[in-house]
Amino acid sequence: MNLAHLLLRSARSAGERPAVYLGTELLFDYATLARRAAALGASITERHGLQPGDRVGLFMSNHPSVLEILFGCWWAGLAVVPINPKLHPREVDYILAHSQASIAFTTDDIGPALVDFGAGFGAPTAELRALVFVEQPEYAQLLQAEPLAAPVERSGDDLAWLFYTSGTTGRPKGVMITHRNLMTMSLCYFSNVDAIHPDDAALYAAPMSHGAGLYGLPHVMAGARHVVPESRGFDAAEVLALGRHFGSVSMFAAPTIVKRIVDQAVAQGEDGTGLKTIVYGGGPMYVEDIQRALRVMGPRFVQIYGQGESPMTITALSRQQITDVQHPQHLARLGSVGVAMAAVEVRVTDSQGRELPTGETGEVLVRGDSVMAGYWRDPAATAKTLRDGWLFTGDMGSLDEHGFLTLRDRSKDVIISGGSNIYPREVEEALLHHPGVAEVSVVGRPDAEWGEVVVAFVVPCPGSELEPLMLDEVCREHIARFKRPKEYHLVDALPKNHYGKVLKTELRAQLAAMAPR
């Protein structure tokens, strides 16, 4: 089971179909994409002496060559190490060294900083033999090799994608994702997320090193188009323009990106024509925000919940469920992340691992063929996270009687005040009812009397004049007294990691620095 067969199949059955675009310019069709991938696979194994199972780093901004490199590596039986292009060279150096990558590919906008830092070269734990710039002549030479006739045989359990977590609690861990894991993810896209037709187009406005890139796989299976924006990143106006140009466009976006697309649509007086499906996930989508998105853009949205350890594949909230406003539990479902996808099981357990009744909050556990093989070179972390066939996600949530999962928070973010559990997301949802609140994040601060007290960091909307009393009043209307924040801090921005997730650890550190000594 080698994922490269997905590309080979589409190239054989529909080789003339358009495959890869940069902006609105067609670069090559499926037959050409497959030939380039097979040639690249031959070159990197012959020229650099790589063997099946060796790792190849991808430290690249979004670029049309990402797909051919990805499939070229798989064609040769190699594993890919995707690296967020926003990382500091020191962080990249760690990932290249820890993954024992043999070579790496990069782009001209970020690669020079890596060279200047000396990442991998000469470091005692690194095995990096070459850093290939995809816009330079060396890369074009790699594509001139005689293509491999067929993908190297690989087992479904062989490593395909070695993804490093964002490392919000220390050094990032290498998540071992297999060919079977990604095939399962792709099939679950078809069964639980959306249908894909050959005339559809996958738009890569989010980093291809993350979920957006993985969602290229089901689009390759369907022989659909792949569009890298000319900006090679996210620009809301460009997304809307490409939707109009191509039609039937699908994309993955974090909730913060969805909000910016909706804002741009409002500013331009548009409704997102041509954007077929926006799959959102990777962070909390507040009910107020998805309701506004539906009002402005209509039924274009699907929610998914996944983790690096079960990529893009735990639960889904379908387009129909999102838009079924007549359902008596519609609002509750909008606040959920949907139901388990076809290939996974989901349960909620207490701290002793006992399954909890409907409606009770505990840790979310996942089992299925989408779940990782383990953490690279970290058996202790693997044993802690994978137990008895279940992935312990570290997320807290509850299941209703129909199987809809509502996430409360990461287990480490739950606030325990006076013996009661308080889930920050519930407080955040309440505060977002105030029209002057743009963003909010809630954390706990140690307190001698209560154990912890609730503290809210609030980003006001431009021109809004917020006062703590106003915020407290909106909390009175929506949540119990004991859940209300004891402090409100008005800030210009919230600290976030490279994937747009709020760094609550930094907010807690700020509170600690404010404490009297």
Short mmCIF file of C-alpha atoms in Angstrom, two decimals:
data_model
loop_
_atom_site.label_atom_id
_atom_site.label_comp_id
_atom_site.label_asym_id
_atom_site.label_seq_id
_atom_site.Cartn_x
_atom_site.Cartn_y
_atom_site.Cartn_z
CA MET A 1 0.00 0.00 0.00
CA ASN A 2 2.05 2.92 -1.32
CA LEU A 3 0.20 6.24 -1.51
CA ALA A 4 2.06 7.03 -4.74
CA HIS A 5 -0.34 4.62 -6.47
CA LEU A 6 -3.06 7.27 -5.99
CA LEU A 7 -1.21 9.58 -8.36
CA LEU A 8 -0.26 6.78 -10.75
CA ARG A 9 -3.89 5.71 -11.01
CA SER A 10 -5.13 9.22 -11.83
CA ALA A 11 -2.30 9.74 -14.33
CA ARG A 12 -3.19 6.53 -16.15
CA SER A 13 -6.94 7.05 -16.21
CA ALA A 14 -7.03 10.81 -16.85
CA GLY A 15 -3.52 11.95 -17.64
CA GLU A 16 -4.69 14.89 -19.71
CA ARG A 17 -6.68 16.41 -16.87
CA PRO A 18 -5.31 19.70 -15.45
CA ALA A 19 -3.43 19.06 -12.22
CA VAL A 20 -1.43 21.96 -10.80
CA TYR A 21 -1.94 25.72 -11.08
CA LEU A 22 -0.07 28.72 -9.75
CA GLY A 23 -2.75 31.34 -9.42
CA THR A 24 -4.80 31.01 -12.61
CA GLU A 25 -1.90 29.63 -14.70
CA LEU A 26 -1.96 25.90 -15.50
CA LEU A 27 1.50 24.41 -14.97
CA PHE A 28 0.96 20.75 -15.82
CA ASP A 29 -1.53 17.91 -16.18
CA TYR A 30 -1.74 14.63 -14.26
CA ALA A 31 0.50 12.69 -16.65
CA THR A 32 3.20 15.33 -16.29
CA LEU A 33 2.79 15.50 -12.51
CA ALA A 34 3.25 11.72 -12.22
CA ARG A 35 6.26 11.72 -14.56
CA ARG A 36 7.94 14.51 -12.58
CA ALA A 37 7.27 12.72 -9.28
CA ALA A 38 8.66 9.42 -10.59
CA ALA A 39 11.76 11.16 -11.98
CA LEU A 40 12.34 13.00 -8.72
CA GLY A 41 12.04 9.74 -6.78
CA ALA A 42 14.68 8.18 -9.02
CA SER A 43 17.04 11.15 -8.70
CA ILE A 44 17.04 11.55 -4.95
CA THR A 45 17.62 7.84 -4.36
CA GLU A 46 20.38 7.50 -6.97
CA ARG A 47 22.16 10.82 -6.41
CA HIS A 48 22.00 10.86 -2.61
CA GLY A 49 21.93 7.14 -1.86
CA LEU A 50 18.61 7.10 -0.01
CA GLN A 51 16.91 3.83 0.85
CA PRO A 52 13.20 3.07 1.42
CA GLY A 53 12.21 4.35 4.85
CA ASP A 54 14.72 7.22 4.88
CA ARG A 55 13.35 10.66 5.75
CA VAL A 56 13.20 13.74 3.52
CA GLY A 57 12.54 17.20 5.00
CA LEU A 58 10.12 19.66 3.37
CA PHE A 59 10.85 23.14 4.70
CA MET A 60 8.91 25.04 2.07
CA SER A 61 6.46 27.86 1.69
CA ASN A 62 3.41 26.85 -0.33
CA HIS A 63 4.75 26.08 -3.79
CA PRO A 64 3.53 24.19 -6.87
CA SER A 65 6.37 21.66 -6.46
CA VAL A 66 5.17 20.45 -3.05
CA LEU A 67 2.86 17.83 -4.55
CA GLU A 68 5.49 16.35 -6.88
CA ILE A 69 8.05 16.22 -4.07
CA LEU A 70 5.57 14.59 -1.72
CA PHE A 71 4.57 11.92 -4.23
CA GLY A 72 8.14 11.61 -5.53
CA CYS A 73 9.32 10.71 -2.04
CA TRP A 74 6.56 8.14 -1.66
CA TRP A 75 7.27 6.79 -5.15
CA ALA A 76 10.79 5.97 -3.93
CA GLY A 77 9.52 4.53 -0.63
CA LEU A 78 10.75 7.47 1.44
CA ALA A 79 9.02 9.24 4.33
CA VAL A 80 8.31 12.98 4.30
CA VAL A 81 9.05 15.30 7.22
CA PRO A 82 6.86 18.41 6.70
CA ILE A 83 8.15 21.50 8.51
CA ASN A 84 6.15 24.65 9.13
CA PRO A 85 7.74 27.42 7.02
CA LYS A 86 7.17 29.93 9.84
CA LEU A 87 9.49 28.15 12.26
CA HIS A 88 12.75 29.67 13.44
CA PRO A 89 15.89 28.08 11.93
CA ARG A 90 16.81 26.73 15.37
CA GLU A 91 13.47 24.89 15.52
CA VAL A 92 13.96 23.58 11.99
CA ASP A 93 17.44 22.40 12.93
CA TYR A 94 16.00 20.38 15.81
CA ILE A 95 13.39 18.70 13.58
CA LEU A 96 15.89 17.84 10.85
CA ALA A 97 18.29 16.41 13.42
CA HIS A 98 15.70 14.52 15.45
CA SER A 99 14.02 13.04 12.37
CA GLN A 100 17.44 12.06 10.97
CA ALA A 101 16.42 13.50 7.61
CA SER A 102 18.82 12.60 4.80
CA ILE A 103 18.05 15.56 2.52
CA ALA A 104 15.64 18.49 2.61
CA PHE A 105 13.86 20.68 0.08
CA THR A 106 13.29 24.39 0.60
CA THR A 107 12.24 27.60 -1.14
CA ASP A 108 14.19 30.78 -1.82
CA ASP A 109 12.20 32.89 0.64
CA ILE A 110 13.07 30.85 3.73
CA GLY A 111 15.96 28.54 2.80
CA PRO A 112 18.79 31.12 3.03
CA ALA A 113 18.10 31.69 6.73
CA LEU A 114 18.48 27.95 7.23
CA VAL A 115 21.83 27.97 5.43
CA ASP A 116 23.02 30.95 7.47
CA PHE A 117 22.09 29.18 10.67
CA GLY A 118 23.93 26.06 9.51
CA ALA A 119 20.91 23.85 10.21
CA GLY A 120 21.84 20.19 10.07
CA PHE A 121 25.28 20.67 8.52
CA GLY A 122 27.96 19.60 10.92
CA ALA A 123 25.56 19.03 13.80
CA PRO A 124 26.49 15.77 15.55
CA THR A 125 22.98 14.28 15.44
CA ALA A 126 22.00 15.40 11.94
CA GLU A 127 22.40 13.31 8.81
CA LEU A 128 21.38 15.96 6.29
CA ARG A 129 23.37 15.43 3.09
CA ALA A 130 21.86 18.15 0.91
CA LEU A 131 19.53 21.13 1.02
CA VAL A 132 17.80 21.50 -2.36
CA PHE A 133 16.31 24.85 -3.40
CA VAL A 134 13.33 24.14 -5.65
CA GLU A 135 13.66 27.40 -7.61
CA GLN A 136 17.33 26.74 -8.47
CA PRO A 137 18.84 24.79 -11.42
CA GLU A 138 19.79 21.82 -9.24
CA TYR A 139 16.12 21.00 -8.72
CA ALA A 140 15.35 21.14 -12.45
CA GLN A 141 18.23 18.71 -13.01
CA LEU A 142 16.69 16.24 -10.57
CA LEU A 143 13.57 16.15 -12.74
CA GLN A 144 15.57 15.03 -15.80
CA ALA A 145 16.25 11.51 -14.49
CA GLU A 146 14.67 8.43 -15.98
CA PRO A 147 11.42 8.01 -14.01
CA LEU A 148 10.94 4.99 -11.77
CA ALA A 149 8.60 2.61 -13.60
CA ALA A 150 6.43 1.96 -10.55
CA PRO A 151 6.25 3.00 -6.92
CA VAL A 152 8.43 1.06 -4.50
CA GLU A 153 6.48 -1.58 -2.61
CA ARG A 154 5.52 -0.41 0.86
CA SER A 155 3.39 -1.85 3.64
CA GLY A 156 0.41 0.03 4.98
CA ASP A 157 2.27 0.18 8.29
CA ASP A 158 5.34 1.88 6.80
CA LEU A 159 6.07 5.50 7.67
CA ALA A 160 4.79 8.07 5.15
CA TRP A 161 4.50 11.40 7.02
CA LEU A 162 6.58 12.31 10.09
CA PHE A 163 4.76 15.33 11.45
CA TYR A 164 6.19 17.32 14.35
CA THR A 165 3.68 18.71 16.84
CA SER A 166 3.66 22.42 17.57
CA GLY A 167 5.51 21.88 20.83
CA THR A 168 3.39 24.14 23.05
CA THR A 169 4.45 22.10 26.10
CA GLY A 170 8.14 21.54 25.26
CA ARG A 171 10.10 20.00 22.40
CA PRO A 172 7.89 18.97 19.47
CA LYS A 173 7.29 15.25 19.10
CA GLY A 174 7.50 13.43 15.77
CA VAL A 175 4.13 11.83 15.01
CA MET A 176 4.56 8.71 12.87
CA ILE A 177 1.80 8.64 10.25
CA THR A 178 1.69 5.60 7.98
CA HIS A 179 0.46 4.97 4.46
CA ARG A 180 -2.60 3.27 5.97
CA ASN A 181 -3.31 6.27 8.21
CA LEU A 182 -3.38 8.66 5.25
CA MET A 183 -5.40 6.30 3.06
CA THR A 184 -7.96 6.09 5.88
CA MET A 185 -7.99 9.88 6.16
CA SER A 186 -8.61 10.19 2.42
CA LEU A 187 -11.47 7.70 2.41
CA CYS A 188 -13.04 9.44 5.41
CA TYR A 189 -12.96 12.70 3.46
CA PHE A 190 -15.24 11.12 0.87
CA SER A 191 -17.51 9.45 3.42
CA ASN A 192 -17.81 12.21 6.02
CA VAL A 193 -16.59 15.53 4.65
CA ASP A 194 -17.45 16.06 0.99
CA ALA A 195 -17.72 14.50 -2.44
CA ILE A 196 -14.95 15.44 -4.89
CA HIS A 197 -15.44 15.61 -8.66
CA PRO A 198 -12.74 15.97 -11.33
CA ASP A 199 -13.78 19.57 -11.99
CA ASP A 200 -13.30 20.52 -8.33
CA ALA A 201 -10.22 22.43 -7.22
CA ALA A 202 -8.27 22.21 -3.96
CA LEU A 203 -7.04 25.67 -2.93
CA TYR A 204 -3.91 25.79 -0.77
CA ALA A 205 -4.27 29.06 1.12
CA ALA A 206 -3.26 27.41 4.42
CA PRO A 207 0.19 25.82 4.95
CA MET A 208 0.70 22.71 2.80
CA SER A 209 2.94 21.43 5.60
CA HIS A 210 -0.20 20.83 7.64
CA GLY A 211 -3.80 19.72 7.08
CA ALA A 212 -4.31 21.69 3.88
CA GLY A 213 -1.54 19.69 2.22
CA LEU A 214 -2.91 16.37 3.42
CA TYR A 215 -6.28 17.19 1.89
CA GLY A 216 -4.51 17.18 -1.46
CA LEU A 217 -4.56 13.37 -1.29
CA PRO A 218 -8.30 12.81 -1.79
CA HIS A 219 -8.21 15.43 -4.55
CA VAL A 220 -5.45 13.45 -6.29
CA MET A 221 -7.60 10.32 -5.91
CA ALA A 222 -10.43 12.13 -7.71
CA GLY A 223 -8.21 13.63 -10.41
CA ALA A 224 -9.22 17.13 -9.31
CA ARG A 225 -7.32 20.39 -9.76
CA HIS A 226 -4.77 21.82 -7.31
CA VAL A 227 -4.37 25.58 -6.98
CA VAL A 228 -1.50 27.31 -5.17
CA PRO A 229 -2.37 31.02 -4.80
CA GLU A 230 -0.02 33.40 -6.56
CA SER A 231 0.67 34.94 -3.14
CA ARG A 232 1.58 31.40 -2.00
CA GLY A 233 -0.27 32.06 1.24
CA PHE A 234 -3.49 33.42 2.60
CA ASP A 235 -5.06 36.58 1.26
CA ALA A 236 -8.82 36.82 1.75
CA ALA A 237 -9.44 38.87 -1.40
CA GLU A 238 -7.35 36.43 -3.44
CA VAL A 239 -9.32 33.47 -2.06
CA LEU A 240 -12.59 35.06 -3.16
CA ALA A 241 -11.14 35.93 -6.58
CA LEU A 242 -9.85 32.39 -7.16
CA GLY A 243 -13.22 31.01 -6.12
CA ARG A 244 -14.90 33.14 -8.77
CA HIS A 245 -12.31 32.17 -11.40
CA PHE A 246 -12.22 28.41 -10.93
CA GLY A 247 -15.61 27.62 -9.39
CA SER A 248 -16.16 24.50 -7.28
CA VAL A 249 -13.21 25.34 -5.03
CA SER A 250 -12.60 23.55 -1.72
CA MET A 251 -10.14 24.58 0.97
CA PHE A 252 -9.14 23.89 4.55
CA ALA A 253 -8.97 26.82 6.96
CA ALA A 254 -8.56 27.49 10.66
CA PRO A 255 -11.52 29.32 12.25
CA THR A 256 -9.55 32.58 12.39
CA ILE A 257 -9.03 32.36 8.61
CA VAL A 258 -12.73 31.66 8.04
CA LYS A 259 -13.54 34.81 9.99
CA ARG A 260 -11.22 36.87 7.78
CA ILE A 261 -12.76 35.45 4.60
CA VAL A 262 -16.23 36.33 5.87
CA ASP A 263 -15.08 39.85 6.78
CA GLN A 264 -13.66 40.29 3.27
CA ALA A 265 -16.83 38.98 1.66
CA VAL A 266 -18.85 41.53 3.63
CA ALA A 267 -16.45 44.32 2.64
CA GLN A 268 -16.72 43.38 -1.04
CA GLY A 269 -20.46 42.72 -0.97
CA GLU A 270 -19.93 39.08 -1.99
CA ASP A 271 -21.22 35.72 -0.82
CA GLY A 272 -18.23 33.52 -1.73
CA THR A 273 -19.47 32.45 -5.16
CA GLY A 274 -17.28 29.63 -6.49
CA LEU A 275 -16.19 28.46 -3.05
CA LYS A 276 -17.86 25.06 -2.88
CA THR A 277 -16.61 23.90 0.52
CA ILE A 278 -14.62 25.46 3.33
CA VAL A 279 -13.54 22.76 5.76
CA TYR A 280 -12.67 24.33 9.09
CA GLY A 281 -10.87 22.90 12.09
CA GLY A 282 -7.68 23.20 14.10
CA GLY A 283 -9.20 25.37 16.83
CA PRO A 284 -12.52 26.40 18.34
CA MET A 285 -15.14 27.85 15.99
CA TYR A 286 -17.45 29.88 18.18
CA VAL A 287 -21.18 29.60 17.53
CA GLU A 288 -21.52 33.34 16.90
CA ASP A 289 -18.83 33.15 14.20
CA ILE A 290 -20.25 30.20 12.27
CA GLN A 291 -23.75 31.70 12.40
CA ARG A 292 -22.40 34.91 10.86
CA ALA A 293 -20.50 32.92 8.24
CA LEU A 294 -23.70 31.12 7.26
CA ARG A 295 -25.62 34.39 7.01
CA VAL A 296 -22.98 35.94 4.75
CA MET A 297 -21.85 32.99 2.64
CA GLY A 298 -24.50 30.31 2.92
CA PRO A 299 -24.06 26.52 3.13
CA ARG A 300 -20.39 26.24 2.26
CA PHE A 301 -19.02 24.93 5.55
CA VAL A 302 -18.02 21.57 7.03
CA GLN A 303 -16.24 21.16 10.37
CA ILE A 304 -13.70 18.48 11.16
CA TYR A 305 -11.86 17.59 14.35
CA GLY A 306 -8.54 15.79 14.23
CA GLN A 307 -5.08 15.87 15.73
CA GLY A 308 -1.59 15.36 14.40
CA GLU A 309 -1.92 11.91 15.97
CA SER A 310 -5.11 11.16 13.98
CA PRO A 311 -4.77 13.60 11.09
CA MET A 312 -7.99 15.36 10.08
CA THR A 313 -9.91 12.26 11.12
CA ILE A 314 -11.79 12.04 14.39
CA THR A 315 -15.22 13.65 13.92
CA ALA A 316 -17.06 15.74 11.33
CA LEU A 317 -20.02 18.13 11.44
CA SER A 318 -21.56 17.93 7.99
CA ARG A 319 -22.87 20.71 5.79
CA GLN A 320 -26.41 19.43 6.37
CA GLN A 321 -25.99 19.38 10.15
CA ILE A 322 -24.52 22.89 10.15
CA THR A 323 -27.40 24.32 8.11
CA ASP A 324 -30.32 22.39 9.67
CA VAL A 325 -31.68 25.39 11.58
CA GLN A 326 -35.03 23.66 12.19
CA HIS A 327 -33.48 20.91 14.27
CA PRO A 328 -34.34 21.39 17.98
CA GLN A 329 -30.67 20.84 18.92
CA HIS A 330 -29.23 22.97 16.13
CA LEU A 331 -27.39 25.44 18.37
CA ALA A 332 -25.93 22.66 20.50
CA ARG A 333 -24.75 20.89 17.37
CA LEU A 334 -23.16 24.06 16.01
CA GLY A 335 -21.14 24.16 19.22
CA SER A 336 -20.07 20.55 18.76
CA VAL A 337 -17.47 19.02 16.44
CA GLY A 338 -19.92 16.49 15.02
CA VAL A 339 -19.95 12.71 15.08
CA ALA A 340 -17.23 10.08 14.69
CA MET A 341 -16.01 9.57 11.16
CA ALA A 342 -16.63 6.23 9.47
CA ALA A 343 -13.26 4.63 10.25
CA VAL A 344 -12.89 5.64 13.90
CA GLU A 345 -14.47 5.02 17.29
CA VAL A 346 -14.76 7.76 19.89
CA ARG A 347 -15.38 7.41 23.61
CA VAL A 348 -15.17 9.66 26.66
CA THR A 349 -13.57 8.36 29.86
CA ASP A 350 -12.77 9.49 33.38
CA SER A 351 -9.26 9.76 34.81
CA GLN A 352 -9.28 6.02 35.52
CA GLY A 353 -10.11 5.14 31.93
CA ARG A 354 -13.75 4.21 32.66
CA GLU A 355 -16.25 5.11 29.95
CA LEU A 356 -18.56 7.91 31.04
CA PRO A 357 -22.33 8.17 30.54
CA THR A 358 -23.87 10.48 27.96
CA GLY A 359 -23.44 14.16 28.80
CA GLU A 360 -20.56 13.76 31.26
CA THR A 361 -17.23 15.40 30.52
CA GLY A 362 -14.00 13.45 30.38
CA GLU A 363 -11.02 12.77 28.15
CA VAL A 364 -11.70 12.01 24.49
CA LEU A 365 -10.27 8.68 23.29
CA VAL A 366 -10.01 7.58 19.66
CA ARG A 367 -9.42 4.21 18.00
CA GLY A 368 -9.11 3.36 14.31
CA ASP A 369 -6.87 3.09 11.28
CA SER A 370 -6.27 6.85 11.22
CA VAL A 371 -4.39 6.75 14.54
CA MET A 372 -0.61 7.17 14.43
CA ALA A 373 1.89 4.36 14.87
CA GLY A 374 3.55 6.26 17.72
CA TYR A 375 6.07 9.02 18.40
CA TRP A 376 9.40 8.90 16.59
CA ARG A 377 12.23 7.89 18.91
CA ASP A 378 10.05 8.43 21.99
CA PRO A 379 8.72 5.14 23.38
CA ALA A 380 7.79 6.70 26.73
CA ALA A 381 5.49 9.30 25.14
CA THR A 382 4.06 6.62 22.85
CA ALA A 383 3.21 4.37 25.80
CA LYS A 384 1.54 7.26 27.60
CA THR A 385 -0.59 8.33 24.63
CA LEU A 386 -1.43 4.96 23.02
CA ARG A 387 -2.95 2.54 25.51
CA ASP A 388 -4.86 -0.66 24.80
CA GLY A 389 -5.36 0.40 21.20
CA TRP A 390 -6.78 3.83 22.10
CA LEU A 391 -5.33 7.28 21.45
CA PHE A 392 -5.62 9.44 24.59
CA THR A 393 -6.10 12.84 22.97
CA GLY A 394 -5.71 15.10 26.00
CA ASP A 395 -8.90 16.88 24.90
CA MET A 396 -11.86 17.11 27.26
CA GLY A 397 -15.36 16.65 25.91
CA SER A 398 -18.75 14.98 26.19
CA LEU A 399 -20.96 12.92 23.90
CA ASP A 400 -24.70 13.43 23.59
CA GLU A 401 -27.24 10.67 23.01
CA HIS A 402 -26.81 10.96 19.22
CA GLY A 403 -23.02 10.71 19.27
CA PHE A 404 -22.25 14.41 18.81
CA LEU A 405 -18.99 15.32 20.52
CA THR A 406 -18.67 18.70 22.22
CA LEU A 407 -15.13 19.68 23.16
CA ARG A 408 -14.64 21.56 26.38
CA ASP A 409 -10.90 22.18 26.44
CA ARG A 410 -7.51 20.58 26.59
CA SER A 411 -7.24 18.74 29.89
CA LYS A 412 -4.33 20.98 30.93
CA ASP A 413 -6.45 24.10 30.32
CA VAL A 414 -9.40 23.14 32.55
CA ILE A 415 -9.71 25.55 35.48
CA ILE A 416 -10.49 24.02 38.88
CA SER A 417 -11.94 26.67 41.17
CA GLY A 418 -13.38 25.82 44.56
CA GLY A 419 -13.49 22.16 43.52
CA SER A 420 -15.55 22.84 40.38
CA ASN A 421 -14.32 22.32 36.82
CA ILE A 422 -14.65 25.40 34.62
CA TYR A 423 -14.09 24.99 30.88
CA PRO A 424 -12.52 28.11 29.33
CA ARG A 425 -14.32 27.69 26.03
CA GLU A 426 -17.70 28.08 27.73
CA VAL A 427 -16.60 31.40 29.23
CA GLU A 428 -15.11 32.50 25.90
CA GLU A 429 -18.38 31.72 24.11
CA ALA A 430 -20.24 33.88 26.63
CA LEU A 431 -17.91 36.85 26.20
CA LEU A 432 -18.15 36.69 22.41
CA HIS A 433 -21.82 37.60 22.69
CA HIS A 434 -20.62 41.16 23.28
CA PRO A 435 -20.37 42.89 19.88
CA GLY A 436 -17.26 44.78 20.97
CA VAL A 437 -15.21 41.61 21.54
CA ALA A 438 -13.01 40.53 18.62
CA GLU A 439 -11.09 37.72 20.34
CA VAL A 440 -10.89 36.27 23.81
CA SER A 441 -8.92 33.65 25.69
CA VAL A 442 -9.62 32.46 29.22
CA VAL A 443 -7.09 30.90 31.61
CA GLY A 444 -6.78 30.10 35.28
CA ARG A 445 -4.63 31.97 37.80
CA PRO A 446 -3.49 30.26 41.02
CA ASP A 447 -5.40 31.54 44.06
CA ALA A 448 -4.80 30.76 47.72
CA GLU A 449 -8.50 30.60 48.58
CA TRP A 450 -10.09 28.99 45.50
CA GLY A 451 -7.20 27.04 44.02
CA GLU A 452 -7.65 28.90 40.73
CA VAL A 453 -9.70 31.85 39.55
CA VAL A 454 -10.88 32.65 36.02
CA VAL A 455 -9.05 35.38 34.08
CA ALA A 456 -10.07 36.65 30.63
CA PHE A 457 -7.79 38.26 28.05
CA VAL A 458 -9.93 40.25 25.61
CA VAL A 459 -9.05 41.84 22.27
CA PRO A 460 -11.57 44.64 21.58
CA CYS A 461 -12.92 45.32 18.10
CA PRO A 462 -11.43 48.45 16.46
CA GLY A 463 -13.13 51.54 17.85
CA SER A 464 -14.81 49.64 20.67
CA GLU A 465 -14.56 51.05 24.19
CA LEU A 466 -14.87 48.05 26.47
CA GLU A 467 -15.01 48.15 30.24
CA PRO A 468 -14.79 45.17 32.62
CA LEU A 469 -18.31 45.91 33.91
CA MET A 470 -19.70 45.52 30.38
CA LEU A 471 -17.96 42.17 30.00
CA ASP A 472 -19.13 40.99 33.39
CA GLU A 473 -22.69 41.90 32.49
CA VAL A 474 -22.66 39.75 29.37
CA CYS A 475 -21.28 36.85 31.43
CA ARG A 476 -24.13 37.28 33.93
CA GLU A 477 -26.57 36.71 31.08
CA HIS A 478 -24.99 33.50 29.83
CA ILE A 479 -23.07 31.57 32.49
CA ALA A 480 -23.19 30.71 36.17
CA ARG A 481 -21.73 33.12 38.71
CA PHE A 482 -18.85 30.84 39.72
CA LYS A 483 -17.66 30.68 36.09
CA ARG A 484 -17.40 34.44 35.63
CA PRO A 485 -13.89 35.90 35.30
CA LYS A 486 -12.45 37.60 38.35
CA GLU A 487 -10.16 39.67 36.14
CA TYR A 488 -10.38 41.12 32.63
CA HIS A 489 -7.29 42.19 30.71
CA LEU A 490 -7.81 44.23 27.54
CA VAL A 491 -4.98 43.49 25.09
CA ASP A 492 -4.07 44.40 21.51
CA ALA A 493 -3.49 40.77 20.46
CA LEU A 494 -3.35 37.24 21.81
CA PRO A 495 -0.10 35.25 21.61
CA LYS A 496 -0.40 32.46 19.03
CA ASN A 497 1.76 29.67 17.66
CA HIS A 498 2.60 29.18 13.99
CA TYR A 499 -0.74 27.47 13.34
CA GLY A 500 -2.83 30.27 14.81
CA LYS A 501 -3.61 28.54 18.12
CA VAL A 502 -3.66 30.76 21.19
CA LEU A 503 -0.75 30.06 23.52
CA LYS A 504 -2.46 29.85 26.88
CA THR A 505 0.86 28.91 28.46
CA GLU A 506 2.13 32.41 27.59
CA LEU A 507 -0.98 34.03 29.03
CA ARG A 508 -0.49 32.11 32.27
CA ALA A 509 3.15 33.21 32.29
CA GLN A 510 2.05 36.84 31.89
CA LEU A 511 -0.23 36.46 34.90
CA ALA A 512 2.58 34.92 36.93
CA ALA A 513 4.82 37.88 36.06
CA MET A 514 2.10 40.29 37.27
CA ALA A 515 1.75 38.55 40.63
CA PRO A 516 3.18 40.37 43.68
CA ARG A 517 6.42 38.90 44.95
#
